[in-house]
Coordinates of N, CA and C in Angstrom, one line a residue:
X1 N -1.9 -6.0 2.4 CA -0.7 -6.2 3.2 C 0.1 -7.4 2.7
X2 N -0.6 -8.2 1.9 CA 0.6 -9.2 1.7 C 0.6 -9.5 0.2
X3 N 1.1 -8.2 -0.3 CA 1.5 -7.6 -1.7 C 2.7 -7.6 -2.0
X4 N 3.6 -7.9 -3.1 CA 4.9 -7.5 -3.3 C 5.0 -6.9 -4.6
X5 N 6.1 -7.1 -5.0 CA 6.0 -5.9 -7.0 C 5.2 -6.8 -7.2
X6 N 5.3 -7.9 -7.2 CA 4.6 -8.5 -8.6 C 3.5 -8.1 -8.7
X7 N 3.2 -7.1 -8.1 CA 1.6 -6.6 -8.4 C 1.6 -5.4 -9.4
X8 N 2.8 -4.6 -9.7 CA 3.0 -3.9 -10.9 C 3.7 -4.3 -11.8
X9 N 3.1 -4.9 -12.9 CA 4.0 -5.5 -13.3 C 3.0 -5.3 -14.5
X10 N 2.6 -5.6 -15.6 CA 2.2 -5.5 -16.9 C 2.4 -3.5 -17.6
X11 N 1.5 -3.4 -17.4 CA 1.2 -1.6 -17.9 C 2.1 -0.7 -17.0
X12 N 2.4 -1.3 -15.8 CA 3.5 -0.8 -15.0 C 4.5 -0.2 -15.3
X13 N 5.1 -1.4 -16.1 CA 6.2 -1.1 -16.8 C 6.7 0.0 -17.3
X14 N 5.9 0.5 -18.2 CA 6.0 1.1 -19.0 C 6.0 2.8 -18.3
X15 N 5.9 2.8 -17.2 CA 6.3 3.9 -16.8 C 7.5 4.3 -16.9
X16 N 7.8 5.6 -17.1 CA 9.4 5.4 -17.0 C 10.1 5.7 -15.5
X17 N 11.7 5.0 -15.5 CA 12.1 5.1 -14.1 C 11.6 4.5 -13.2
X18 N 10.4 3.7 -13.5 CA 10.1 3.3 -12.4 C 10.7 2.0 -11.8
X19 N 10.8 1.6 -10.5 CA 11.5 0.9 -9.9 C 10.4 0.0 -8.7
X20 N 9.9 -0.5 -8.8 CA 8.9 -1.7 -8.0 C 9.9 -2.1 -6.6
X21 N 9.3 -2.0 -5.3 CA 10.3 -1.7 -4.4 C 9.3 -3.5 -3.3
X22 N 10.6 -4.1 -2.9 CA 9.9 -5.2 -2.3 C 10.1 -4.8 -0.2
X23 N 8.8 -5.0 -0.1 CA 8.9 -4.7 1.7 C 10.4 -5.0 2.1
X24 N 11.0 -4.3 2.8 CA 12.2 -5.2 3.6 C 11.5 -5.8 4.7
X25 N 13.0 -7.0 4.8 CA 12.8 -7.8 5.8 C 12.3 -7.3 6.7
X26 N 11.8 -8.2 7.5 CA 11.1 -7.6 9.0 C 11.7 -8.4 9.9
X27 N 12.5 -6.5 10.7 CA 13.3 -6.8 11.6 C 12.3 -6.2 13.3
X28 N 11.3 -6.6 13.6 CA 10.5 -6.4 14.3 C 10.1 -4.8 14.4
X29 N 9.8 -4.4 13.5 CA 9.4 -3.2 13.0 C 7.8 -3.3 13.7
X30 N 7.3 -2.2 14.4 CA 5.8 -2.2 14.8 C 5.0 -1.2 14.4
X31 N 5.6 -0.1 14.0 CA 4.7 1.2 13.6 C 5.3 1.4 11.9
X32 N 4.0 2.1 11.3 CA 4.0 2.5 10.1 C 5.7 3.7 10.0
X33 N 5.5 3.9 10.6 CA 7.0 5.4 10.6 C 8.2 4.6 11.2
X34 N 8.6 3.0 11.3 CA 9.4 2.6 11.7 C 9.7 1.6 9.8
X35 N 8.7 0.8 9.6 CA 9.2 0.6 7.8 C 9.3 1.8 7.1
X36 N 8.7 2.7 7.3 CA 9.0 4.2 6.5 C 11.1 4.5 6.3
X37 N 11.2 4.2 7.6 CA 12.8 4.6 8.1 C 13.4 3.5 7.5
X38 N 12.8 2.0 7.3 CA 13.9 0.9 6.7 C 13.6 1.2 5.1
X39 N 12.4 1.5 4.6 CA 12.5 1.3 3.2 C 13.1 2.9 2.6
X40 N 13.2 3.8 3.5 CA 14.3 5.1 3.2 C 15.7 4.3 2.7
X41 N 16.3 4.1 3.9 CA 17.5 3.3 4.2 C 17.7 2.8 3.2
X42 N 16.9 1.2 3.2 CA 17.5 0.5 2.2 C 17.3 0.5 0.7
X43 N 16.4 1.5 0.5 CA 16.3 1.4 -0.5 C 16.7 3.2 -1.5
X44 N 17.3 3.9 -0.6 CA 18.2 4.8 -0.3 C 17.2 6.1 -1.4
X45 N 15.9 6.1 -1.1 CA 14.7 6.9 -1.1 C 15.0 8.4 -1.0
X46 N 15.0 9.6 -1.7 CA 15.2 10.9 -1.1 C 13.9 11.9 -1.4
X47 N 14.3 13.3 -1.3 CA 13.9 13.9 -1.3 C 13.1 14.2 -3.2
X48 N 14.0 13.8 -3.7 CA 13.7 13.7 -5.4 C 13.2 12.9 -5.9
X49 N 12.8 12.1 -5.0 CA 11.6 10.9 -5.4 C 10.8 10.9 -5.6
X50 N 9.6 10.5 -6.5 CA 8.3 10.1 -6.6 C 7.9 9.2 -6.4
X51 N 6.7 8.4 -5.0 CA 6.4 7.6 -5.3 C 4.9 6.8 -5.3
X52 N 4.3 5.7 -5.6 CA 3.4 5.3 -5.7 C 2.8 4.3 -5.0
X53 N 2.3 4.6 -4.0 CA 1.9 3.5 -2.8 C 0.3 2.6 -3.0
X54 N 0.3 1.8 -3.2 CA -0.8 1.2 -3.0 C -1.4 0.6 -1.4
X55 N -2.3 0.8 -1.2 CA -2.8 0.4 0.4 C -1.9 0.4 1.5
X56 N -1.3 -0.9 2.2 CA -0.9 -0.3 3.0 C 0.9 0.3 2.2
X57 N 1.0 -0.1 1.2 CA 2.2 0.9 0.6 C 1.8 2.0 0.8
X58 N 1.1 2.9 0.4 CA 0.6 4.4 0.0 C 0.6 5.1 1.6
X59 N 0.4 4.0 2.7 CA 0.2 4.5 4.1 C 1.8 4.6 4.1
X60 N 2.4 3.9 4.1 CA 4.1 3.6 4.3 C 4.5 5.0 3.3
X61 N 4.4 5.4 1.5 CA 4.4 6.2 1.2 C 4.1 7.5 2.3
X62 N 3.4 8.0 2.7 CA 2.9 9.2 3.6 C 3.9 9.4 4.5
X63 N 4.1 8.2 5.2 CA 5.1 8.6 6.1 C 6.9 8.7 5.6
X64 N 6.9 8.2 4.9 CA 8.4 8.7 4.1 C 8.2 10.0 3.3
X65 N 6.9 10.5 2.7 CA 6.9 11.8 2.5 C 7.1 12.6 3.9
X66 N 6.1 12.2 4.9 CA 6.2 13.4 5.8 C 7.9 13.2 6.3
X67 N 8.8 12.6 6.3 CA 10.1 12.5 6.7 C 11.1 13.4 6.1
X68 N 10.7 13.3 4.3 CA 11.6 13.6 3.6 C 11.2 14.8 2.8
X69 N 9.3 15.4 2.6 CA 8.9 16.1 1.8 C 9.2 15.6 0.1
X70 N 9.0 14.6 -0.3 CA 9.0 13.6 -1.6 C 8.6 14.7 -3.0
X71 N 8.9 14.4 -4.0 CA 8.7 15.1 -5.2 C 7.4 15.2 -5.3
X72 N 6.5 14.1 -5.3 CA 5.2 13.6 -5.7 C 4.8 12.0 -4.8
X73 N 3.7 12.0 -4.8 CA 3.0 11.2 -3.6 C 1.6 10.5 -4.3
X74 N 1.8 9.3 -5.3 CA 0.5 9.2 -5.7 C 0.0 7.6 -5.1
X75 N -1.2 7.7 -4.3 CA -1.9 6.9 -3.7 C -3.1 5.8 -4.0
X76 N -2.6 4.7 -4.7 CA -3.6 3.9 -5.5 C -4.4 3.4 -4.1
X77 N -5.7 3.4 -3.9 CA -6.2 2.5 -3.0 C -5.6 2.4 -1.9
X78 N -5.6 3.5 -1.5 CA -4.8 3.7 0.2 C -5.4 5.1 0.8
X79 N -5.3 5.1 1.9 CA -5.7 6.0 2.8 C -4.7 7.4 3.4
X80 N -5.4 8.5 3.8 CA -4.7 9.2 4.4 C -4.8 9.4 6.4
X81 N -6.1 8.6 6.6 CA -6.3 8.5 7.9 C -7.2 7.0 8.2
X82 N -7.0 6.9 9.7 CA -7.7 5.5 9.7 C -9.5 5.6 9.3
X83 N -10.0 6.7 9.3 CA -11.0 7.4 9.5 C -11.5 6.7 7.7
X84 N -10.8 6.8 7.0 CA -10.9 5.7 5.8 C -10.9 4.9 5.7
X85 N -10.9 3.8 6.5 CA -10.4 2.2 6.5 C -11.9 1.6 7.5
X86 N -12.3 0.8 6.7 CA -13.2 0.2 7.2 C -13.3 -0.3 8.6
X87 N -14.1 0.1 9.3 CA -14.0 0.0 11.2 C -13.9 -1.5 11.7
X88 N -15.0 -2.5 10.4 CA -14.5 -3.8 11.3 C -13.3 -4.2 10.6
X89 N -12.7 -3.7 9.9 CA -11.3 -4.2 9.7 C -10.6 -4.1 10.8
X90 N -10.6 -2.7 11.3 CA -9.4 -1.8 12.5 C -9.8 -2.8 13.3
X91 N -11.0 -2.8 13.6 CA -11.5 -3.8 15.3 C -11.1 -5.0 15.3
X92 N -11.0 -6.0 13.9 CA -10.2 -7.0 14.0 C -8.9 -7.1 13.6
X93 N -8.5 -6.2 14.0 CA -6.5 -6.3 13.4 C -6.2 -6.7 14.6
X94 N -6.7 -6.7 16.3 CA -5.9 -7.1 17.2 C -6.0 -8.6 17.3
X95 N -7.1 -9.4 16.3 CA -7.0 -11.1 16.2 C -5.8 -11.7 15.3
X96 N -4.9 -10.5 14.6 CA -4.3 -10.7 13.5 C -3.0 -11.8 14.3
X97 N -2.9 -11.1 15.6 CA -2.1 -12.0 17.0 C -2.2 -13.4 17.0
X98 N -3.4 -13.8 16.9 CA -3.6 -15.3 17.5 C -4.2 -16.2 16.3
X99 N -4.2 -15.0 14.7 CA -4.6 -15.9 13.8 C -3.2 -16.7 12.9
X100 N -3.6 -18.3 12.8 CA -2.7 -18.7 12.0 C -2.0 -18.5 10.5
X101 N -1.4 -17.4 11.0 CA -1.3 -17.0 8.7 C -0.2 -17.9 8.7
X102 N 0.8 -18.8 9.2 CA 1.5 -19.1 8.6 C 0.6 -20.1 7.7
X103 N 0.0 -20.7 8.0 CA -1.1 -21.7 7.8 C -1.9 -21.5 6.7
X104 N -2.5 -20.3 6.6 CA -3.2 -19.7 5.8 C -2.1 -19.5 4.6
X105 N -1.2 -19.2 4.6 CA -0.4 -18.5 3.6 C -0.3 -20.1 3.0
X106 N 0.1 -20.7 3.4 CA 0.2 -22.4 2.9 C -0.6 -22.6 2.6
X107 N -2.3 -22.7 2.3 CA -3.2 -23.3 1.9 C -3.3 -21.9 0.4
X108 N -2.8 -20.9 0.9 CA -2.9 -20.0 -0.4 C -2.1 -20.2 -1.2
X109 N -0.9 -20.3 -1.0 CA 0.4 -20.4 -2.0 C 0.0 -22.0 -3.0
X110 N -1.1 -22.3 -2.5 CA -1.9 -24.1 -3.1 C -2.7 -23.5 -4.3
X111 N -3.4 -22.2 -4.2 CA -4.0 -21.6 -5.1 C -3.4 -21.0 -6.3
X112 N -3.7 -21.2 -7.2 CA -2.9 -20.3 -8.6 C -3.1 -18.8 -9.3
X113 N -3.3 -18.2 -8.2 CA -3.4 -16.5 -8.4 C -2.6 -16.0 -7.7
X114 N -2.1 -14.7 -8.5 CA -1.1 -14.1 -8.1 C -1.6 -13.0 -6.6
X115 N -2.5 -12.8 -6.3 CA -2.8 -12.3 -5.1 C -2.5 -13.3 -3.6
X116 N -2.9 -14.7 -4.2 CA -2.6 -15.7 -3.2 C -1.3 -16.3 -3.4
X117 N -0.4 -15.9 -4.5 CA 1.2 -16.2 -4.1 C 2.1 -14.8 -3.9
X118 N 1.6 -14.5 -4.1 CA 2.1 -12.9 -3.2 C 1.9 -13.1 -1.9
X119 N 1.0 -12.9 -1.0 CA 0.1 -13.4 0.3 C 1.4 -14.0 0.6
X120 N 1.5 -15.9 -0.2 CA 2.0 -16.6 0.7 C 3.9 -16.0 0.8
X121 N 4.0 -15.4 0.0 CA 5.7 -14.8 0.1 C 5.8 -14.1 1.5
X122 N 4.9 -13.2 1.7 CA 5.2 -12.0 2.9 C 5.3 -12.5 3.9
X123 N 6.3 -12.1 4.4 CA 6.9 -12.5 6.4 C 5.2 -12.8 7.2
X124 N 4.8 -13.6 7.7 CA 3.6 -13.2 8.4 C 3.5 -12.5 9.6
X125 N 5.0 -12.4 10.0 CA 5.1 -11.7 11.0 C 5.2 -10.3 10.7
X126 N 5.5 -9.8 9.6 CA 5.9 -8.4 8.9 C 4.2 -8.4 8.7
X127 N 2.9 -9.5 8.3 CA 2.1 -8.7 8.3 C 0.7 -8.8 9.5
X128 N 1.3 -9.7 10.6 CA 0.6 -9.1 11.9 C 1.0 -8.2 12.4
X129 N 2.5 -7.5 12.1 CA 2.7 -6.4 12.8 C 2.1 -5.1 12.4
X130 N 1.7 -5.4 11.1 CA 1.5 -4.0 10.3 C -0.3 -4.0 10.6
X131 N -0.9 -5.1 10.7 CA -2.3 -4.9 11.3 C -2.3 -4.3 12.4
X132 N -1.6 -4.2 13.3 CA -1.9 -3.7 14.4 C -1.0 -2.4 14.3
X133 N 0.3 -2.1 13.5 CA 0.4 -0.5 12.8 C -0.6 0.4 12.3
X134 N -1.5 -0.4 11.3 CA -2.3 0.6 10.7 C -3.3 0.7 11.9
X135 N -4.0 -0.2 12.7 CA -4.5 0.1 13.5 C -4.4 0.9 14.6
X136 N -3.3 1.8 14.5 CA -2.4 2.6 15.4 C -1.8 3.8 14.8
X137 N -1.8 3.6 13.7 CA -1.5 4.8 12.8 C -2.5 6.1 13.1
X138 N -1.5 7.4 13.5 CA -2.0 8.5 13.7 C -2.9 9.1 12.2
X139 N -2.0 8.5 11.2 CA -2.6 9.5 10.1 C -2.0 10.0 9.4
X140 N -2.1 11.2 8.0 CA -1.1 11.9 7.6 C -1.8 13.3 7.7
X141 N -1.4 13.7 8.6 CA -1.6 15.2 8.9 C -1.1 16.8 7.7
X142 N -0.2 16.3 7.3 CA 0.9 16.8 6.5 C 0.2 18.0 5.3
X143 N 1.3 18.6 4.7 CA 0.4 19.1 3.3 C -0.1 18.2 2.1
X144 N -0.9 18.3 1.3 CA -1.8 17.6 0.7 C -1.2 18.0 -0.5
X145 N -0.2 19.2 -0.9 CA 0.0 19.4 -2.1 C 0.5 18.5 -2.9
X146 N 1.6 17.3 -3.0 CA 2.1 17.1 -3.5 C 1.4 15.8 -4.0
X147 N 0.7 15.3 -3.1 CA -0.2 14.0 -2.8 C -1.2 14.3 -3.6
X148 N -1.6 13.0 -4.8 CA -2.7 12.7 -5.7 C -3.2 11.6 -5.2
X149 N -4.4 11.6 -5.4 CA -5.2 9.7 -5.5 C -5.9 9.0 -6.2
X150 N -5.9 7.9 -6.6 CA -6.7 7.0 -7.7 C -7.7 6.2 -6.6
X151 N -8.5 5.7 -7.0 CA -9.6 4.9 -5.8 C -10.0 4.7 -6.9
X152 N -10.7 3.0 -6.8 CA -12.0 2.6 -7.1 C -13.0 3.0 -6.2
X153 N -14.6 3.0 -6.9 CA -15.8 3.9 -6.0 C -16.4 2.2 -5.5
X154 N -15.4 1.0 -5.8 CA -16.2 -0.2 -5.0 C -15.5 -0.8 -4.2
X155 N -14.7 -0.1 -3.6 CA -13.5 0.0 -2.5 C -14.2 -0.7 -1.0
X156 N -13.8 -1.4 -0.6 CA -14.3 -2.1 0.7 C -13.5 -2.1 1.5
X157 N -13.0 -1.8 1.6 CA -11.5 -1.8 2.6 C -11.2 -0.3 2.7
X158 N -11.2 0.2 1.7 CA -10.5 1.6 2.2 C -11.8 2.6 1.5
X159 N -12.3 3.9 2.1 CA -13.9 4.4 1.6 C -13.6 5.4 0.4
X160 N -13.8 5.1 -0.9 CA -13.2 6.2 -1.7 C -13.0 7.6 -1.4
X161 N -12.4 8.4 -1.5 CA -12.4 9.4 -1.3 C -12.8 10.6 -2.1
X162 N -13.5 11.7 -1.3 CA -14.4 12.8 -2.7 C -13.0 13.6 -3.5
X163 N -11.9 13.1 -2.7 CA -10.4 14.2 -4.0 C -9.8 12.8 -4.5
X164 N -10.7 12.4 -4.9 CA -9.9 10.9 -5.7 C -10.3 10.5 -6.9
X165 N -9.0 11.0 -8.2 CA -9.7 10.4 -9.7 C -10.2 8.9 -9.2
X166 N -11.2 8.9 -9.8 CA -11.9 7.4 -9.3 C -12.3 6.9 -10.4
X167 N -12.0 5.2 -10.2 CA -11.6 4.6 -11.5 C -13.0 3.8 -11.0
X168 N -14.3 4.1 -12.0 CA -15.6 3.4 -11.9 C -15.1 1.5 -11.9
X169 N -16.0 1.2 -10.8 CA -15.9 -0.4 -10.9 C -15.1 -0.8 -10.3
X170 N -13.8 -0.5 -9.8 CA -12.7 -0.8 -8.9 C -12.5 -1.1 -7.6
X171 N -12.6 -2.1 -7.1 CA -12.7 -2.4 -5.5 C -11.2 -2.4 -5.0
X172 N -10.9 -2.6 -4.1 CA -9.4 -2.2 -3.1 C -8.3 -2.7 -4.1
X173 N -8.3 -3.4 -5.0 CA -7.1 -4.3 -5.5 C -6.8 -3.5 -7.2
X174 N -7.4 -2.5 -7.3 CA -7.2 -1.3 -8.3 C -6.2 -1.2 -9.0
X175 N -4.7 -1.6 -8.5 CA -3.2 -1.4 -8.9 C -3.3 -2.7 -10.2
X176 N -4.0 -4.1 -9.5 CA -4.0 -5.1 -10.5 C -5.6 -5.3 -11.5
X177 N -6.8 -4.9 -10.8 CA -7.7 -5.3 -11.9 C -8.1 -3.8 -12.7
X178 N -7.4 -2.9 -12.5 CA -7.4 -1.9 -13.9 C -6.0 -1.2 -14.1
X179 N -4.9 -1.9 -13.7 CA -3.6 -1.5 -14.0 C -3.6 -0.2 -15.2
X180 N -4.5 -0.8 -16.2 CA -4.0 0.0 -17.3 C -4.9 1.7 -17.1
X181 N -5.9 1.5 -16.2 CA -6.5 2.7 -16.1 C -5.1 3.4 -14.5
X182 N -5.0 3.0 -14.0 CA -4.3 3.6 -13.3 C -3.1 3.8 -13.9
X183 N -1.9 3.2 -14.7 CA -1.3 4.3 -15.4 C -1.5 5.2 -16.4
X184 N -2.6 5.0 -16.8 CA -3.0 6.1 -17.4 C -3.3 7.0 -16.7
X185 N -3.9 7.3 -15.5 CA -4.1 8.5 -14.6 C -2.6 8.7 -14.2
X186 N -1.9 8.0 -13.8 CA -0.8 8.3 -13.6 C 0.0 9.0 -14.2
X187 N 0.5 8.8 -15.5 CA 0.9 9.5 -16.6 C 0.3 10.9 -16.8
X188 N -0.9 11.4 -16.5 CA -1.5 12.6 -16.6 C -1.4 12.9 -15.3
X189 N -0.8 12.8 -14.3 CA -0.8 13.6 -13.4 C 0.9 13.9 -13.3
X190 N 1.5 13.3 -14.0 CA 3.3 14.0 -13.5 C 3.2 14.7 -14.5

């Protein structure tokens, strides 16, 4: 959740067309199908799009496909129901309320990895709200056709899935420590 592009960024690149899309602001958005509708909007998303969601992107992905029915739907390390997502994660997204991230994000933005200056960039309020969205998230019910998935099988956060190219060795952060294996799956699937 407190991801921005800079997490596609090396082997990324080299996709073509591709366009790295940063959360919008958070305008007290509380459900997953409420940033679905601002990053349509602002980032003027259609029906001819393809896109590639990572965790809780790929959840946000789902619900702009189910809005718009999307060209292609490819899901690095992300889920299609909460039923995927590790249980004491869900059970503590309602502490996400009373925990200090602005705080936290300041003792991370102190650290020199790009996972911990990403962290410290995102609204904290954009991402207690979204703990307690995915905690709330119905799911993606939808058709499955268009929708592919990449998973690492050392996934701790979200449970690999059995229709998931699975990239051996890969725990939740898959987009950045095998970038180059995931555009390579990517590339063979369009």
């Amino acid at each position: 959740m407190g991801a921005t592009s800079a997490m596609y960024d090396g082997p990324w690149k080299s996709l073509p067309d591709s366009n790295p899309l940063e959360w919008p602001t958070h305008h007290g958005e509380t459900t997953i199908a409420d940033v679905a509708r601002r990053m349509i909007d602002e980032h003027a998303i259609s029906a001819r799009d393809s896109i590639i969601g990572s965790s809780l992107g790929g959840i946000v992905a789902l619900e702009i496909h189910r809005f718009l029915t999307l060209n292609q739907v490819i899901l690095v390390g992300s889920a299609v129901s909460r039923a995927e997502i590790n249980g004491l994660l869900l059970g503590l997204a309602p502490l996400a309320q009373i925990t200090p991230l602005k705080f936290i994000q300041v003792l991370a933005g102190k650290t020199p990895t790009l996972m911990s200056s990403m962290f410290a960039e995102v609204d904290s309020d954009f991402i207690k709200a979204m703990c307690g969205a995915v905690a709330q998230w119905e799911g993606y019910t939808g058709s499955k056709e268009r929708i592919s998935r990449i998973h690492g099988d050392q996934d701790l956060i979200i449970a690999c899935p059995a229709d998931a190219h699975v990239i051996a060795g890969g725990g939740h952060l898959i987009a950045i420590t095998h970038s180059e294996d995931c555009v390579r799956l990517i590339e063979e699937l369009q």
